[in-house]
Amino acid sequence: MSRADWTRPALFLVEAIPTTGAAVTLEGPEGRHAADVKRVTVGEVILVGDGAGTRARATVTAVGKGRVTAEVDEIRTDPPSGTRLVLAQALAKGDRGELAVETATEAGIDAVIPWRAERCVTRWDDGPRGAKQLARWRSSVTEAAKQARRAWVPEVTAPLTTNQLAQRLEGVTGLLLEATAEVSVADVALGGEVVLLVGPEGGVTEAETARLVAAGATPVRLGPDVLRTSTAAAVALGALGMRTGRWEA
């Protein structure tokens, strides 16, 4: 089958993909989205995925209110990328944080770490309010993965402080985006896992930079201009996507 067969049909998420020839049913939010928003019809081909690498092409056999049934025609499993890309995104005010993780998902990120940097204007509480914010990021990532027809839905972890993030950098390639850095993102050596660190609107403090560099992070620049925290990750992932070969898949 052509590439279009796995990119044009709408993608819906299910807990598990059944075997070829078996029926799969969309219910709840996914069923309502398919039946009432997308208005899929009998005979239409859709994609169903488990968010963990496996997708299937399926032909719709029945449509009801908030419910769609389809028969699985073909199953495809995509292995994880050879280089795992993780985004440590500083918390941003308004919807900029959600925009950042949404575009990063579309650009191919594998996991997201909300970063409680010192200069973040937004502060996520440890209680219900913080849980709500985290849920919004996770929802943004899931919807972006579906929009991009991705086989893998990135994990969004609990938020980390700068000290916790420094500990997370052990044994991986840490790239701290900094407009004044001497090293270009195009020239730095990459390992099996790359953690891309994007600071807040006010920038990363000198103390934080020193802590992250001591943990092994390399300050890198993207180009001559300063990018917003909401767009920097997507631009960097474009460059890293070419270097890691994931844009060639």
mmCIF file of C-alpha atoms in Angstrom:
data_model
loop_
_atom_site.group_PDB
_atom_site.id
_atom_site.type_symbol
_atom_site.label_atom_id
_atom_site.label_comp_id
_atom_site.label_asym_id
_atom_site.label_seq_id
_atom_site.Cartn_x
_atom_site.Cartn_y
_atom_site.Cartn_z
ATOM 1 C CA MET A 1 0.000 0.000 0.000
ATOM 2 C CA SER A 2 1.050 3.587 -0.549
ATOM 3 C CA ARG A 3 2.070 6.091 2.114
ATOM 4 C CA ALA A 4 -1.273 7.850 1.600
ATOM 5 C CA ASP A 5 -3.115 4.743 2.830
ATOM 6 C CA TRP A 6 -1.629 5.361 6.289
ATOM 7 C CA THR A 7 -1.878 9.168 6.346
ATOM 8 C CA ARG A 8 -5.171 10.218 4.738
ATOM 9 C CA PRO A 9 -7.827 8.329 6.746
ATOM 10 C CA ALA A 10 -8.779 9.763 10.135
ATOM 11 C CA LEU A 11 -7.098 8.104 13.128
ATOM 12 C CA PHE A 12 -8.956 7.042 16.267
ATOM 13 C CA LEU A 13 -7.440 5.510 19.402
ATOM 14 C CA VAL A 14 -8.459 2.218 21.014
ATOM 15 C CA GLU A 15 -7.033 0.242 23.926
ATOM 16 C CA ALA A 16 -5.948 -2.697 21.752
ATOM 17 C CA ILE A 17 -5.916 -3.602 18.070
ATOM 18 C CA PRO A 18 -7.792 -6.845 17.283
ATOM 19 C CA THR A 19 -6.597 -9.342 14.688
ATOM 20 C CA THR A 20 -7.163 -8.924 10.943
ATOM 21 C CA GLY A 21 -10.787 -9.647 10.037
ATOM 22 C CA ALA A 22 -12.060 -8.949 13.560
ATOM 23 C CA ALA A 23 -14.395 -6.125 14.526
ATOM 24 C CA VAL A 24 -13.264 -3.043 16.424
ATOM 25 C CA THR A 25 -15.741 -0.691 18.090
ATOM 26 C CA LEU A 26 -15.284 2.996 18.829
ATOM 27 C CA GLU A 27 -17.278 4.180 21.842
ATOM 28 C CA GLY A 28 -17.094 7.030 24.341
ATOM 29 C CA PRO A 29 -15.195 10.153 23.209
ATOM 30 C CA GLU A 30 -13.650 8.382 20.201
ATOM 31 C CA GLY A 31 -17.000 6.971 19.115
ATOM 32 C CA ARG A 32 -18.676 10.373 19.390
ATOM 33 C CA HIS A 33 -15.844 12.011 17.490
ATOM 34 C CA ALA A 34 -16.030 9.443 14.701
ATOM 35 C CA ALA A 35 -19.822 9.272 14.420
ATOM 36 C CA ASP A 36 -21.002 12.745 15.372
ATOM 37 C CA VAL A 37 -18.053 15.020 14.458
ATOM 38 C CA LYS A 38 -16.235 13.281 11.614
ATOM 39 C CA ARG A 39 -19.506 11.690 10.463
ATOM 40 C CA VAL A 40 -17.834 8.588 9.091
ATOM 41 C CA THR A 41 -20.035 6.417 6.878
ATOM 42 C CA VAL A 42 -20.419 2.702 6.230
ATOM 43 C CA GLY A 43 -17.788 1.571 3.752
ATOM 44 C CA GLU A 44 -15.360 4.342 4.696
ATOM 45 C CA VAL A 45 -11.796 3.369 5.640
ATOM 46 C CA ILE A 46 -10.456 4.689 8.955
ATOM 47 C CA LEU A 47 -7.305 4.176 10.978
ATOM 48 C CA VAL A 48 -7.377 2.838 14.533
ATOM 49 C CA GLY A 49 -4.314 2.884 16.748
ATOM 50 C CA ASP A 50 -3.256 1.899 20.250
ATOM 51 C CA GLY A 51 -0.822 4.825 20.635
ATOM 52 C CA ALA A 52 2.004 2.356 21.274
ATOM 53 C CA GLY A 53 3.200 1.724 17.740
ATOM 54 C CA THR A 54 0.387 -0.326 16.189
ATOM 55 C CA ARG A 55 -2.212 0.967 13.763
ATOM 56 C CA ALA A 56 -4.781 -0.735 11.572
ATOM 57 C CA ARG A 57 -6.751 0.157 8.492
ATOM 58 C CA ALA A 58 -10.385 -0.735 9.056
ATOM 59 C CA THR A 59 -13.563 -0.489 6.996
ATOM 60 C CA VAL A 60 -16.629 0.932 8.753
ATOM 61 C CA THR A 61 -19.472 -1.578 8.914
ATOM 62 C CA ALA A 62 -21.957 0.209 11.183
ATOM 63 C CA VAL A 63 -22.550 3.714 12.530
ATOM 64 C CA GLY A 64 -24.818 4.668 15.412
ATOM 65 C CA LYS A 65 -25.092 7.662 17.723
ATOM 66 C CA GLY A 66 -21.707 7.947 19.392
ATOM 67 C CA ARG A 67 -20.662 4.495 18.208
ATOM 68 C CA VAL A 68 -18.800 3.136 15.173
ATOM 69 C CA THR A 69 -17.953 -0.469 14.295
ATOM 70 C CA ALA A 70 -15.339 -1.397 11.703
ATOM 71 C CA GLU A 71 -13.623 -4.519 10.379
ATOM 72 C CA VAL A 72 -9.836 -4.642 10.543
ATOM 73 C CA ASP A 73 -8.302 -4.987 7.069
ATOM 74 C CA GLU A 74 -4.586 -4.606 7.672
ATOM 75 C CA ILE A 75 -2.297 -4.100 10.669
ATOM 76 C CA ARG A 76 0.998 -2.214 10.776
ATOM 77 C CA THR A 77 3.444 -1.892 13.665
ATOM 78 C CA ASP A 78 6.067 0.861 13.615
ATOM 79 C CA PRO A 79 9.144 0.262 15.812
ATOM 80 C CA PRO A 80 10.422 3.076 18.051
ATOM 81 C CA SER A 81 12.837 5.505 16.458
ATOM 82 C CA GLY A 82 16.528 4.697 16.775
ATOM 83 C CA THR A 83 17.074 8.026 18.535
ATOM 84 C CA ARG A 84 14.542 8.826 21.260
ATOM 85 C CA LEU A 85 13.714 12.538 21.389
ATOM 86 C CA VAL A 86 12.434 13.972 24.675
ATOM 87 C CA LEU A 87 11.252 17.548 25.174
ATOM 88 C CA ALA A 88 11.725 19.271 28.524
ATOM 89 C CA GLN A 89 9.377 22.222 27.998
ATOM 90 C CA ALA A 90 9.264 25.053 30.506
ATOM 91 C CA LEU A 91 5.793 25.932 31.755
ATOM 92 C CA ALA A 92 4.379 28.861 29.780
ATOM 93 C CA LYS A 93 1.570 31.293 30.449
ATOM 94 C CA GLY A 94 -1.783 31.082 28.693
ATOM 95 C CA ASP A 95 -2.031 28.405 26.044
ATOM 96 C CA ARG A 96 1.586 28.729 24.882
ATOM 97 C CA GLY A 97 2.658 25.611 26.739
ATOM 98 C CA GLU A 98 -0.086 23.575 25.107
ATOM 99 C CA LEU A 99 0.859 25.025 21.720
ATOM 100 C CA ALA A 100 4.497 24.059 22.329
ATOM 101 C CA VAL A 101 3.754 20.416 23.119
ATOM 102 C CA GLU A 102 1.156 20.206 20.348
ATOM 103 C CA THR A 103 3.565 21.342 17.623
ATOM 104 C CA ALA A 104 6.387 19.261 19.120
ATOM 105 C CA THR A 105 4.165 16.189 18.870
ATOM 106 C CA GLU A 106 3.439 16.918 15.230
ATOM 107 C CA ALA A 107 7.198 17.367 14.698
ATOM 108 C CA GLY A 108 7.992 13.924 16.114
ATOM 109 C CA ILE A 109 8.768 14.187 19.830
ATOM 110 C CA ASP A 110 8.689 10.882 21.734
ATOM 111 C CA ALA A 111 8.063 12.167 25.271
ATOM 112 C CA VAL A 112 7.407 15.448 27.072
ATOM 113 C CA ILE A 113 8.620 16.620 30.488
ATOM 114 C CA PRO A 114 6.938 19.743 31.906
ATOM 115 C CA TRP A 115 9.801 21.836 33.322
ATOM 116 C CA ARG A 116 9.373 23.997 36.424
ATOM 117 C CA ALA A 117 12.106 26.464 35.509
ATOM 118 C CA GLU A 118 12.812 29.319 37.922
ATOM 119 C CA ARG A 119 11.553 32.091 35.643
ATOM 120 C CA CYS A 120 8.313 30.388 34.675
ATOM 121 C CA VAL A 121 5.430 32.826 35.129
ATOM 122 C CA THR A 122 2.989 29.931 35.368
ATOM 123 C CA ARG A 123 3.266 27.703 38.420
ATOM 124 C CA TRP A 124 1.625 24.301 38.543
ATOM 125 C CA ASP A 125 0.446 23.384 42.016
ATOM 126 C CA ASP A 126 0.889 19.851 43.304
ATOM 127 C CA GLY A 127 -2.856 19.586 43.921
ATOM 128 C CA PRO A 128 -5.951 19.506 41.688
ATOM 129 C CA ARG A 129 -5.013 22.649 39.758
ATOM 130 C CA GLY A 130 -1.665 21.206 38.706
ATOM 131 C CA ALA A 131 -3.310 17.905 37.801
ATOM 132 C CA LYS A 132 -5.742 19.789 35.586
ATOM 133 C CA GLN A 133 -2.910 21.580 33.779
ATOM 134 C CA LEU A 134 -1.057 18.305 33.264
ATOM 135 C CA ALA A 135 -4.228 16.724 31.886
ATOM 136 C CA ARG A 136 -4.539 19.581 29.387
ATOM 137 C CA TRP A 137 -0.995 18.994 28.130
ATOM 138 C CA ARG A 138 -1.679 15.283 27.793
ATOM 139 C CA SER A 139 -4.885 15.959 25.901
ATOM 140 C CA SER A 140 -3.084 18.359 23.553
ATOM 141 C CA VAL A 141 -0.412 15.747 22.850
ATOM 142 C CA THR A 142 -2.977 13.017 22.205
ATOM 143 C CA GLU A 143 -5.032 15.135 19.823
ATOM 144 C CA ALA A 144 -1.899 16.281 17.975
ATOM 145 C CA ALA A 145 -0.731 12.676 17.592
ATOM 146 C CA LYS A 146 -4.104 11.732 16.106
ATOM 147 C CA GLN A 147 -4.036 14.723 13.769
ATOM 148 C CA ALA A 148 -0.553 13.704 12.578
ATOM 149 C CA ARG A 149 -1.661 10.037 12.186
ATOM 150 C CA ARG A 150 1.188 9.025 14.492
ATOM 151 C CA ALA A 151 1.573 5.403 15.551
ATOM 152 C CA TRP A 152 3.077 6.512 18.876
ATOM 153 C CA VAL A 153 1.414 8.935 21.303
ATOM 154 C CA PRO A 154 4.149 10.698 23.330
ATOM 155 C CA GLU A 155 4.170 10.225 27.077
ATOM 156 C CA VAL A 156 3.782 13.380 29.187
ATOM 157 C CA THR A 157 5.429 12.870 32.570
ATOM 158 C CA ALA A 158 4.877 14.647 35.860
ATOM 159 C CA PRO A 159 6.608 18.072 36.028
ATOM 160 C CA LEU A 160 10.237 18.299 37.143
ATOM 161 C CA THR A 161 12.281 21.062 38.747
ATOM 162 C CA THR A 162 15.635 22.057 37.293
ATOM 163 C CA ASN A 163 17.517 19.917 39.838
ATOM 164 C CA GLN A 164 15.318 16.912 39.053
ATOM 165 C CA LEU A 165 15.795 17.513 35.349
ATOM 166 C CA ALA A 166 19.579 17.621 35.805
ATOM 167 C CA GLN A 167 19.398 14.171 37.381
ATOM 168 C CA ARG A 168 17.312 12.985 34.429
ATOM 169 C CA LEU A 169 20.141 13.947 32.038
ATOM 170 C CA GLU A 170 22.495 11.234 33.291
ATOM 171 C CA GLY A 171 23.570 9.038 30.405
ATOM 172 C CA VAL A 172 21.710 10.961 27.681
ATOM 173 C CA THR A 173 22.414 13.849 25.309
ATOM 174 C CA GLY A 174 21.081 17.078 26.798
ATOM 175 C CA LEU A 175 20.646 20.053 24.467
ATOM 176 C CA LEU A 176 19.801 23.379 26.107
ATOM 177 C CA LEU A 177 18.460 25.849 23.556
ATOM 178 C CA GLU A 178 20.206 29.194 24.015
ATOM 179 C CA ALA A 179 20.331 31.934 21.382
ATOM 180 C CA THR A 180 23.845 33.027 22.453
ATOM 181 C CA ALA A 181 25.369 29.531 22.445
ATOM 182 C CA GLU A 182 28.554 28.962 20.455
ATOM 183 C CA VAL A 183 27.566 25.484 19.240
ATOM 184 C CA SER A 184 24.912 24.914 16.566
ATOM 185 C CA VAL A 185 22.319 22.186 16.993
ATOM 186 C CA ALA A 186 23.504 20.931 13.599
ATOM 187 C CA ASP A 187 27.019 20.202 14.896
ATOM 188 C CA VAL A 188 26.562 18.621 18.313
ATOM 189 C CA ALA A 189 26.994 14.841 18.680
ATOM 190 C CA LEU A 190 23.799 12.875 19.378
ATOM 191 C CA GLY A 191 23.300 9.758 21.477
ATOM 192 C CA GLY A 192 20.576 7.140 21.686
ATOM 193 C CA GLU A 193 18.350 9.531 23.671
ATOM 194 C CA VAL A 194 18.278 13.295 23.277
ATOM 195 C CA VAL A 195 16.622 15.586 25.825
ATOM 196 C CA LEU A 196 15.831 18.968 24.299
ATOM 197 C CA LEU A 197 15.516 21.681 26.969
ATOM 198 C CA VAL A 198 13.400 24.731 26.122
ATOM 199 C CA GLY A 199 13.357 27.475 28.727
ATOM 200 C CA PRO A 200 10.620 29.956 29.700
ATOM 201 C CA GLU A 201 9.873 33.381 28.208
ATOM 202 C CA GLY A 202 12.281 35.020 30.650
ATOM 203 C CA GLY A 203 15.104 32.647 29.805
ATOM 204 C CA VAL A 204 17.079 30.182 31.894
ATOM 205 C CA THR A 205 18.957 31.651 34.861
ATOM 206 C CA GLU A 206 22.752 31.485 35.051
ATOM 207 C CA ALA A 207 22.491 29.159 38.047
ATOM 208 C CA GLU A 208 20.176 26.807 36.177
ATOM 209 C CA THR A 209 22.416 26.834 33.117
ATOM 210 C CA ALA A 210 25.416 25.991 35.279
ATOM 211 C CA ARG A 211 23.517 23.155 36.964
ATOM 212 C CA LEU A 212 22.371 21.655 33.653
ATOM 213 C CA VAL A 213 25.782 22.008 32.009
ATOM 214 C CA ALA A 214 27.380 20.331 35.015
ATOM 215 C CA ALA A 215 24.925 17.471 34.460
ATOM 216 C CA GLY A 216 26.114 17.119 30.875
ATOM 217 C CA ALA A 217 23.820 19.413 28.874
ATOM 218 C CA THR A 218 25.279 21.359 25.944
ATOM 219 C CA PRO A 219 23.949 24.872 25.197
ATOM 220 C CA VAL A 220 23.082 25.018 21.489
ATOM 221 C CA ARG A 221 21.645 27.635 19.151
ATOM 222 C CA LEU A 222 19.214 27.203 16.272
ATOM 223 C CA GLY A 223 20.135 30.306 14.307
ATOM 224 C CA PRO A 224 20.651 34.053 14.580
ATOM 225 C CA ASP A 225 17.169 34.853 15.890
ATOM 226 C CA VAL A 226 15.402 34.393 19.219
ATOM 227 C CA LEU A 227 12.381 32.067 19.107
ATOM 228 C CA ARG A 228 9.372 31.971 21.390
ATOM 229 C CA THR A 229 9.197 29.186 23.948
ATOM 230 C CA SER A 230 6.054 27.977 22.170
ATOM 231 C CA THR A 231 7.793 27.476 18.810
ATOM 232 C CA ALA A 232 11.442 26.716 19.632
ATOM 233 C CA ALA A 233 10.945 22.983 20.142
ATOM 234 C CA ALA A 234 9.190 22.440 16.824
ATOM 235 C CA VAL A 235 11.945 24.298 14.948
ATOM 236 C CA ALA A 236 14.668 22.327 16.744
ATOM 237 C CA LEU A 237 12.868 19.053 16.060
ATOM 238 C CA GLY A 238 12.863 19.870 12.358
ATOM 239 C CA ALA A 239 16.657 19.986 12.449
ATOM 240 C CA LEU A 240 16.953 16.916 14.666
ATOM 241 C CA GLY A 241 14.454 15.042 12.511
ATOM 242 C CA MET A 242 16.735 15.392 9.513
ATOM 243 C CA ARG A 243 19.791 14.384 11.524
ATOM 244 C CA THR A 244 18.194 11.300 13.084
ATOM 245 C CA GLY A 245 16.562 10.090 9.860
ATOM 246 C CA ARG A 246 12.998 10.093 11.189
ATOM 247 C CA TRP A 247 11.854 12.409 8.391
ATOM 248 C CA GLU A 248 12.931 9.736 5.926
ATOM 249 C CA ALA A 249 10.613 7.061 7.342
#
